[in-house]
PDB file of C-alpha atoms in Angstrom:
ATOM      1  CA  MET A   1      17.263 -21.651 -16.948  1.00 45.00           C
ATOM      2  CA  MET A   2      14.909 -23.254 -14.435  1.00 41.00           C
ATOM      3  CA  ARG A   3      17.158 -22.177 -11.570  1.00 42.00           C
ATOM      4  CA  PHE A   4      17.180 -18.604 -12.886  1.00 38.00           C
ATOM      5  CA  ARG A   5      13.382 -18.522 -13.173  1.00 44.00           C
ATOM      6  CA  THR A   6      13.020 -19.869  -9.629  1.00 39.00           C
ATOM      7  CA  PHE A   7      15.446 -17.252  -8.329  1.00 39.00           C
ATOM      8  CA  ALA A   8      13.633 -14.510 -10.260  1.00 43.00           C
ATOM      9  CA  LEU A   9      10.219 -15.554  -9.025  1.00 42.00           C
ATOM     10  CA  ALA A  10      11.509 -15.607  -5.450  1.00 44.00           C
ATOM     11  CA  LEU A  11      12.588 -11.996  -5.849  1.00 42.00           C
ATOM     12  CA  VAL A  12       9.164 -11.037  -7.166  1.00 44.00           C
ATOM     13  CA  VAL A  13       7.323 -12.830  -4.360  1.00 43.00           C
ATOM     14  CA  ILE A  14       9.404 -11.277  -1.601  1.00 41.00           C
ATOM     15  CA  SER A  15       9.563  -7.780  -3.042  1.00 44.00           C
ATOM     16  CA  LEU A  16       5.861  -7.520  -3.794  1.00 46.00           C
ATOM     17  CA  GLY A  17       4.950  -8.676  -0.298  1.00 48.00           C
ATOM     18  CA  THR A  18       6.111  -5.326   1.045  1.00 49.00           C
ATOM     19  CA  PHE A  19       3.252  -4.513   3.383  1.00 53.00           C
ATOM     20  CA  ALA A  20       2.122  -6.976   6.013  1.00 47.00           C
ATOM     21  CA  PRO A  21      -0.408  -6.241   8.761  1.00 46.00           C
ATOM     22  CA  ALA A  22       0.299  -6.874  12.427  1.00 43.00           C
ATOM     23  CA  GLU A  23      -3.265  -8.112  12.909  1.00 47.00           C
ATOM     24  CA  ALA A  24      -6.039  -9.368  10.668  1.00 43.00           C
ATOM     25  CA  GLN A  25      -8.806  -6.958   9.708  1.00 50.00           C
ATOM     26  CA  THR A  26     -12.269  -7.680   8.410  1.00 55.00           C
ATOM     27  CA  GLY A  27     -13.999  -6.193   5.399  1.00 81.00           C
ATOM     28  CA  VAL A  28     -11.096  -6.608   2.950  1.00 91.00           C
ATOM     29  CA  SER A  29     -11.405  -7.701  -0.686  1.00 94.00           C
ATOM     30  CA  LYS A  30      -8.856  -8.015  -3.493  1.00 95.00           C
ATOM     31  CA  TRP A  31      -8.644  -8.792  -7.208  1.00 93.00           C
ATOM     32  CA  SER A  32      -6.583  -8.189 -10.357  1.00 94.00           C
ATOM     33  CA  PHE A  33      -7.667  -5.885 -13.175  1.00 94.00           C
ATOM     34  CA  VAL A  34      -6.519  -3.777 -16.115  1.00 94.00           C
ATOM     35  CA  PRO A  35      -7.479  -0.099 -15.601  1.00 93.00           C
ATOM     36  CA  ALA A  36      -9.220   1.730 -18.421  1.00 94.00           C
ATOM     37  CA  GLY A  37      -6.699   3.018 -20.950  1.00 94.00           C
ATOM     38  CA  ARG A  38      -3.910   0.789 -19.634  1.00 93.00           C
ATOM     39  CA  THR A  39      -2.477  -2.551 -20.716  1.00 93.00           C
ATOM     40  CA  GLU A  40      -0.791  -3.612 -17.466  1.00 92.00           C
ATOM     41  CA  ARG A  41      -2.452  -5.796 -14.845  1.00 93.00           C
ATOM     42  CA  PHE A  42      -2.732  -4.216 -11.412  1.00 94.00           C
ATOM     43  CA  GLY A  43      -3.398  -5.778  -8.053  1.00 92.00           C
ATOM     44  CA  HIS A  44      -6.315  -4.143  -6.241  1.00 95.00           C
ATOM     45  CA  ALA A  45      -7.447  -4.327  -2.621  1.00 94.00           C
ATOM     46  CA  GLU A  46      -9.827  -2.328  -0.491  1.00 96.00           C
ATOM     47  CA  ALA A  47     -10.742  -2.301   3.176  1.00 96.00           C
ATOM     48  CA  LEU A  48     -13.619  -0.868   5.165  1.00 96.00           C
ATOM     49  CA  VAL A  49     -12.045   1.216   7.934  1.00 96.00           C
ATOM     50  CA  ALA A  50     -13.725   2.009  11.256  1.00 96.00           C
ATOM     51  CA  ALA A  51     -12.314   5.541  11.147  1.00 96.00           C
ATOM     52  CA  PRO A  52     -12.926   8.707   9.108  1.00 97.00           C
ATOM     53  CA  VAL A  53     -10.974   9.584   5.953  1.00 98.00           C
ATOM     54  CA  ALA A  54      -8.510  11.876   7.761  1.00 97.00           C
ATOM     55  CA  PHE A  55      -7.405   9.055  10.052  1.00 97.00           C
ATOM     56  CA  ALA A  56      -6.839   6.686   7.119  1.00 97.00           C
ATOM     57  CA  ARG A  57      -4.957   9.375   5.218  1.00 97.00           C
ATOM     58  CA  GLU A  58      -2.427   9.905   8.010  1.00 96.00           C
ATOM     59  CA  PRO A  59      -0.671   6.507   7.794  1.00 95.00           C
ATOM     60  CA  ALA A  60      -1.133   6.358   4.018  1.00 94.00           C
ATOM     61  CA  ILE A  61       0.959   9.513   3.462  1.00 94.00           C
ATOM     62  CA  ASP A  62       3.465   8.829   6.241  1.00 92.00           C
ATOM     63  CA  PHE A  63       6.008   7.826   3.602  1.00 88.00           C
ATOM     64  CA  ALA A  64       9.085   7.959   5.842  1.00 84.00           C
ATOM     65  CA  HIS A  65       7.513   5.324   8.096  1.00 85.00           C
ATOM     66  CA  TYR A  66       6.328   2.896   5.438  1.00 80.00           C
ATOM     67  CA  LYS A  67       8.896   0.488   6.872  1.00 78.00           C
ATOM     68  CA  ASP A  68       6.935   0.486  10.137  1.00 75.00           C
ATOM     69  CA  LEU A  69       3.860  -0.737   8.253  1.00 70.00           C
ATOM     70  CA  SER A  70       5.775  -3.459   6.450  1.00 64.00           C
ATOM     71  CA  ASN A  71       6.380  -5.921   9.296  1.00 62.00           C
ATOM     72  CA  GLY A  72      10.116  -5.907   8.586  1.00 61.00           C
ATOM     73  CA  ARG A  73       9.864  -6.280   4.792  1.00 62.00           C
ATOM     74  CA  ILE A  74      11.259  -2.785   4.147  1.00 67.00           C
ATOM     75  CA  ARG A  75      14.782  -2.088   5.386  1.00 76.00           C
ATOM     76  CA  ASN A  76      14.619   1.616   4.762  1.00 81.00           C
ATOM     77  CA  SER A  77      12.055   4.204   3.714  1.00 83.00           C
ATOM     78  CA  ARG A  78      12.826   7.884   3.556  1.00 88.00           C
ATOM     79  CA  LEU A  79      11.894  11.094   1.827  1.00 90.00           C
ATOM     80  CA  VAL A  80      14.483  12.053  -0.771  1.00 91.00           C
ATOM     81  CA  ASP A  81      12.799  15.116  -2.246  1.00 92.00           C
ATOM     82  CA  LYS A  82       9.831  17.322  -1.473  1.00 90.00           C
ATOM     83  CA  ARG A  83       8.587  19.891  -3.919  1.00 89.00           C
ATOM     84  CA  THR A  84       5.357  21.631  -4.791  1.00 89.00           C
ATOM     85  CA  GLY A  85       2.928  18.967  -5.928  1.00 91.00           C
ATOM     86  CA  SER A  86       5.004  15.848  -5.246  1.00 94.00           C
ATOM     87  CA  THR A  87       7.132  13.847  -2.815  1.00 95.00           C
ATOM     88  CA  ASP A  88       9.907  11.417  -3.785  1.00 95.00           C
ATOM     89  CA  VAL A  89      10.188   8.372  -1.535  1.00 92.00           C
ATOM     90  CA  TYR A  90      13.070   5.898  -1.430  1.00 90.00           C
ATOM     91  CA  LEU A  91      12.230   2.297  -0.502  1.00 81.00           C
ATOM     92  CA  GLN A  92      14.818  -0.424   0.103  1.00 78.00           C
ATOM     93  CA  VAL A  93      13.775  -4.064   0.373  1.00 68.00           C
ATOM     94  CA  PRO A  94      16.281  -6.829   1.245  1.00 64.00           C
ATOM     95  CA  VAL A  95      15.514 -10.248  -0.246  1.00 56.00           C
ATOM     96  CA  LEU A  96      16.998 -13.725  -0.058  1.00 54.00           C
ATOM     97  CA  HIS A  97      18.286 -13.141   3.479  1.00 62.00           C
ATOM     98  CA  GLY A  98      19.879  -9.842   2.508  1.00 64.00           C
ATOM     99  CA  MET A  99      21.878 -11.194  -0.433  1.00 70.00           C
ATOM    100  CA  VAL A 100      19.961  -8.947  -2.843  1.00 60.00           C
ATOM    101  CA  THR A 101      18.479  -5.508  -2.238  1.00 70.00           C
ATOM    102  CA  LEU A 102      15.633  -4.193  -4.348  1.00 70.00           C
ATOM    103  CA  TRP A 103      15.232  -0.425  -4.327  1.00 82.00           C
ATOM    104  CA  GLN A 104      13.030   2.124  -5.957  1.00 87.00           C
ATOM    105  CA  VAL A 105      12.209   5.811  -5.795  1.00 94.00           C
ATOM    106  CA  LEU A 106       8.514   6.561  -6.223  1.00 94.00           C
ATOM    107  CA  ARG A 107       7.271  10.078  -6.894  1.00 96.00           C
ATOM    108  CA  PHE A 108       3.960  10.550  -5.087  1.00 95.00           C
ATOM    109  CA  SER A 109       1.561  13.271  -6.127  1.00 96.00           C
ATOM    110  CA  ASP A 110      -0.009  15.459  -3.483  1.00 96.00           C
ATOM    111  CA  VAL A 111      -3.386  14.273  -2.254  1.00 97.00           C
ATOM    112  CA  GLN A 112      -6.164  15.166  -4.662  1.00 97.00           C
ATOM    113  CA  HIS A 113      -9.490  16.084  -3.041  1.00 97.00           C
ATOM    114  CA  ALA A 114     -12.814  15.441  -4.795  1.00 98.00           C
ATOM    115  CA  ALA A 115     -16.078  17.211  -4.031  1.00 98.00           C
ATOM    116  CA  ASP A 116     -17.573  14.070  -2.467  1.00 97.00           C
ATOM    117  CA  GLY A 117     -14.734  13.811   0.068  1.00 97.00           C
ATOM    118  CA  THR A 118     -12.707  11.195  -1.811  1.00 98.00           C
ATOM    119  CA  GLU A 119      -8.928  11.599  -1.621  1.00 98.00           C
ATOM    120  CA  THR A 120      -6.440  10.102  -4.084  1.00 98.00           C
ATOM    121  CA  PHE A 121      -2.671  10.109  -4.564  1.00 97.00           C
ATOM    122  CA  THR A 122      -0.318   8.131  -6.814  1.00 97.00           C
ATOM    123  CA  GLY A 123       3.360   7.171  -6.691  1.00 95.00           C
ATOM    124  CA  LYS A 124       5.191   6.427  -9.946  1.00 96.00           C
ATOM    125  CA  LEU A 125       8.653   5.041 -10.528  1.00 95.00           C
ATOM    126  CA  VAL A 126      11.468   7.549 -10.888  1.00 96.00           C
ATOM    127  CA  SER A 127      14.387   5.131 -10.615  1.00 95.00           C
ATOM    128  CA  GLY A 128      15.216   1.700  -9.254  1.00 92.00           C
ATOM    129  CA  ASN A 129      16.114  -1.849 -10.157  1.00 87.00           C
ATOM    130  CA  VAL A 130      12.583  -2.795 -11.207  1.00 83.00           C
ATOM    131  CA  ARG A 131      11.259  -2.131 -14.693  1.00 88.00           C
ATOM    132  CA  ALA A 132       8.043  -0.380 -13.661  1.00 88.00           C
ATOM    133  CA  ALA A 133       6.201   0.443 -10.454  1.00 88.00           C
ATOM    134  CA  GLU A 134       3.093   2.398  -9.572  1.00 92.00           C
ATOM    135  CA  MET A 135       0.944   2.663  -6.455  1.00 91.00           C
ATOM    136  CA  THR A 136      -2.336   4.557  -6.066  1.00 96.00           C
ATOM    137  CA  PHE A 137      -4.285   5.018  -2.858  1.00 96.00           C
ATOM    138  CA  THR A 138      -7.910   6.155  -2.817  1.00 98.00           C
ATOM    139  CA  ILE A 139      -9.679   6.931   0.450  1.00 98.00           C
ATOM    140  CA  ARG A 140     -13.374   7.727   0.437  1.00 98.00           C
ATOM    141  CA  PRO A 141     -15.996   8.370   3.123  1.00 98.00           C
ATOM    142  CA  ALA A 142     -18.389   5.529   3.902  1.00 96.00           C
ATOM    143  CA  GLY A 143     -20.749   6.962   6.494  1.00 92.00           C
ATOM    144  CA  ALA A 144     -20.274   8.413   9.945  1.00 91.00           C
ATOM    145  CA  GLY A 145     -16.896   7.429  11.362  1.00 93.00           C
ATOM    146  CA  ARG A 146     -16.183   5.099   8.447  1.00 96.00           C
ATOM    147  CA  SER A 147     -14.082   5.152   5.277  1.00 97.00           C
ATOM    148  CA  VAL A 148     -12.851   2.832   2.547  1.00 97.00           C
ATOM    149  CA  VAL A 149      -9.178   2.694   1.607  1.00 97.00           C
ATOM    150  CA  GLU A 150      -8.200   1.245  -1.779  1.00 96.00           C
ATOM    151  CA  CYS A 151      -4.800   0.386  -3.229  1.00 93.00           C
ATOM    152  CA  ASN A 152      -3.935  -0.251  -6.884  1.00 94.00           C
ATOM    153  CA  LEU A 153      -0.457  -1.689  -7.278  1.00 89.00           C
ATOM    154  CA  LEU A 154       1.733  -2.379 -10.299  1.00 88.00           C
ATOM    155  CA  ILE A 155       5.266  -3.780 -10.212  1.00 81.00           C
ATOM    156  CA  THR A 156       6.930  -5.073 -13.360  1.00 80.00           C
ATOM    157  CA  PRO A 157      10.030  -7.070 -12.442  1.00 76.00           C
ATOM    158  CA  GLN A 158      13.156  -7.230 -14.537  1.00 78.00           C
ATOM    159  CA  PHE A 159      12.999 -11.008 -14.262  1.00 73.00           C
ATOM    160  CA  PRO A 160      10.836 -13.482 -16.174  1.00 74.00           C
ATOM    161  CA  ALA A 161       7.932 -14.705 -14.052  1.00 72.00           C
ATOM    162  CA  PRO A 162       4.500 -16.229 -14.734  1.00 81.00           C
ATOM    163  CA  GLN A 163       1.782 -13.562 -14.941  1.00 84.00           C
ATOM    164  CA  SER A 164      -0.473 -15.575 -12.642  1.00 86.00           C
ATOM    165  CA  ALA A 165       2.198 -15.539  -9.933  1.00 80.00           C
ATOM    166  CA  VAL A 166       2.779 -11.809 -10.333  1.00 80.00           C
ATOM    167  CA  ASP A 167      -0.989 -11.198 -10.199  1.00 86.00           C
ATOM    168  CA  ALA A 168      -1.297 -13.115  -6.948  1.00 85.00           C
ATOM    169  CA  GLU A 169       1.579 -11.278  -5.319  1.00 79.00           C
ATOM    170  CA  LEU A 170       0.297  -7.862  -6.411  1.00 83.00           C
ATOM    171  CA  ARG A 171      -3.122  -8.646  -4.945  1.00 87.00           C
ATOM    172  CA  ASP A 172      -1.595  -9.830  -1.685  1.00 84.00           C
ATOM    173  CA  ALA A 173       0.721  -6.839  -1.397  1.00 81.00           C
ATOM    174  CA  ALA A 174      -2.158  -4.407  -2.029  1.00 86.00           C
ATOM    175  CA  GLU A 175      -4.209  -6.262   0.568  1.00 88.00           C
ATOM    176  CA  GLY A 176      -1.384  -6.008   3.090  1.00 85.00           C
ATOM    177  CA  ALA A 177      -1.122  -2.264   2.494  1.00 87.00           C
ATOM    178  CA  VAL A 178      -4.798  -1.522   3.090  1.00 91.00           C
ATOM    179  CA  ARG A 179      -4.919  -3.810   6.115  1.00 90.00           C
ATOM    180  CA  ALA A 180      -1.942  -2.077   7.712  1.00 91.00           C
ATOM    181  CA  ILE A 181      -3.359   1.385   7.011  1.00 93.00           C
ATOM    182  CA  ALA A 182      -6.764   0.361   8.365  1.00 94.00           C
ATOM    183  CA  LEU A 183      -5.240  -1.035  11.536  1.00 94.00           C
ATOM    184  CA  ARG A 184      -3.202   2.118  12.212  1.00 94.00           C
ATOM    185  CA  ALA A 185      -6.159   4.392  11.448  1.00 96.00           C
ATOM    186  CA  GLU A 186      -8.532   2.467  13.707  1.00 95.00           C
ATOM    187  CA  ARG A 187      -6.072   2.415  16.595  1.00 95.00           C
ATOM    188  CA  THR A 188      -5.552   6.170  16.350  1.00 95.00           C
ATOM    189  CA  TYR A 189      -9.246   6.941  15.984  1.00 96.00           C
ATOM    190  CA  ALA A 190     -10.110   4.771  18.979  1.00 94.00           C
ATOM    191  CA  LEU A 191      -8.058   7.106  21.192  1.00 94.00           C
ATOM    192  CA  VAL A 192     -10.083  10.181  20.261  1.00 91.00           C
ATOM    193  CA  ALA A 193     -13.454   8.859  19.091  1.00 82.00           C
ATOM    194  CA  PRO A 194     -16.430  10.012  21.148  1.00 74.00           C
ATOM    195  CA  PRO A 195     -17.987   7.247  23.265  1.00 71.00           C
ATOM    196  CA  ALA A 196     -21.074   5.608  21.875  1.00 61.00           C
ATOM    197  CA  VAL A 197     -24.288   7.074  23.216  1.00 43.00           C
ATOM    198  CA  THR A 198     -26.542   4.458  24.747  1.00 41.00           C
ATOM    199  CA  ALA A 199     -29.951   4.831  26.301  1.00 42.00           C
ATOM    200  CA  THR A 200     -30.252   3.788  29.954  1.00 43.00           C
ATOM    201  CA  VAL A 201     -33.643   2.800  31.381  1.00 43.00           C
ATOM    202  CA  VAL A 202     -33.992   3.147  35.144  1.00 45.00           C
ATOM    203  CA  ALA A 203     -36.414   0.858  36.890  1.00 44.00           C
ATOM    204  CA  GLY A 204     -39.613   2.709  37.694  1.00 45.00           C
ATOM    205  CA  ASP A 205     -39.248   5.298  34.929  1.00 44.00           C
ATOM    206  CA  PRO A 206     -42.374   5.742  32.854  1.00 45.00           C
TER     207      PRO A 206
END
């Protein structure tokens, strides 16, 4: 039994650590919580992004290239269906040196736009070899050339595992997602952002 629990927990740890940033970012926080009206514990993370909402949205909805944000944790990510109002995304994650493959199809809603500029979209489990999965991204403006990207993540494994361990991995995976999105958004924005305007004082000017 102990060997089974260790094996199961290893699967949870590896599979939940899907997103991993290439570089560290600042302004990131994370915690666990139970959303209003729910009973499941989600991992939450948010990052302040030095780029507008549109630049953070681009990598967040680039579902087919989620594997490129995952630092090798995702073997395959592809669109399997696109219809009015939703997109189905297939994710394949090898674990234990490829001996086991975890897979899931998440159905993501189209981006919802609020009057204050906040954008939200959610992916929910359609099929897979996990018991439950859900991922919500929220991107909101935070001043000129700035935004905040948030991720709420739920994964319920089919294996027994301590809730504290699952909580920690959900928090870390959500943190990795927002870090990776922030990094991609900031790199893209840096290529097109207008240069900062600075005042120059010439000697002898009044």
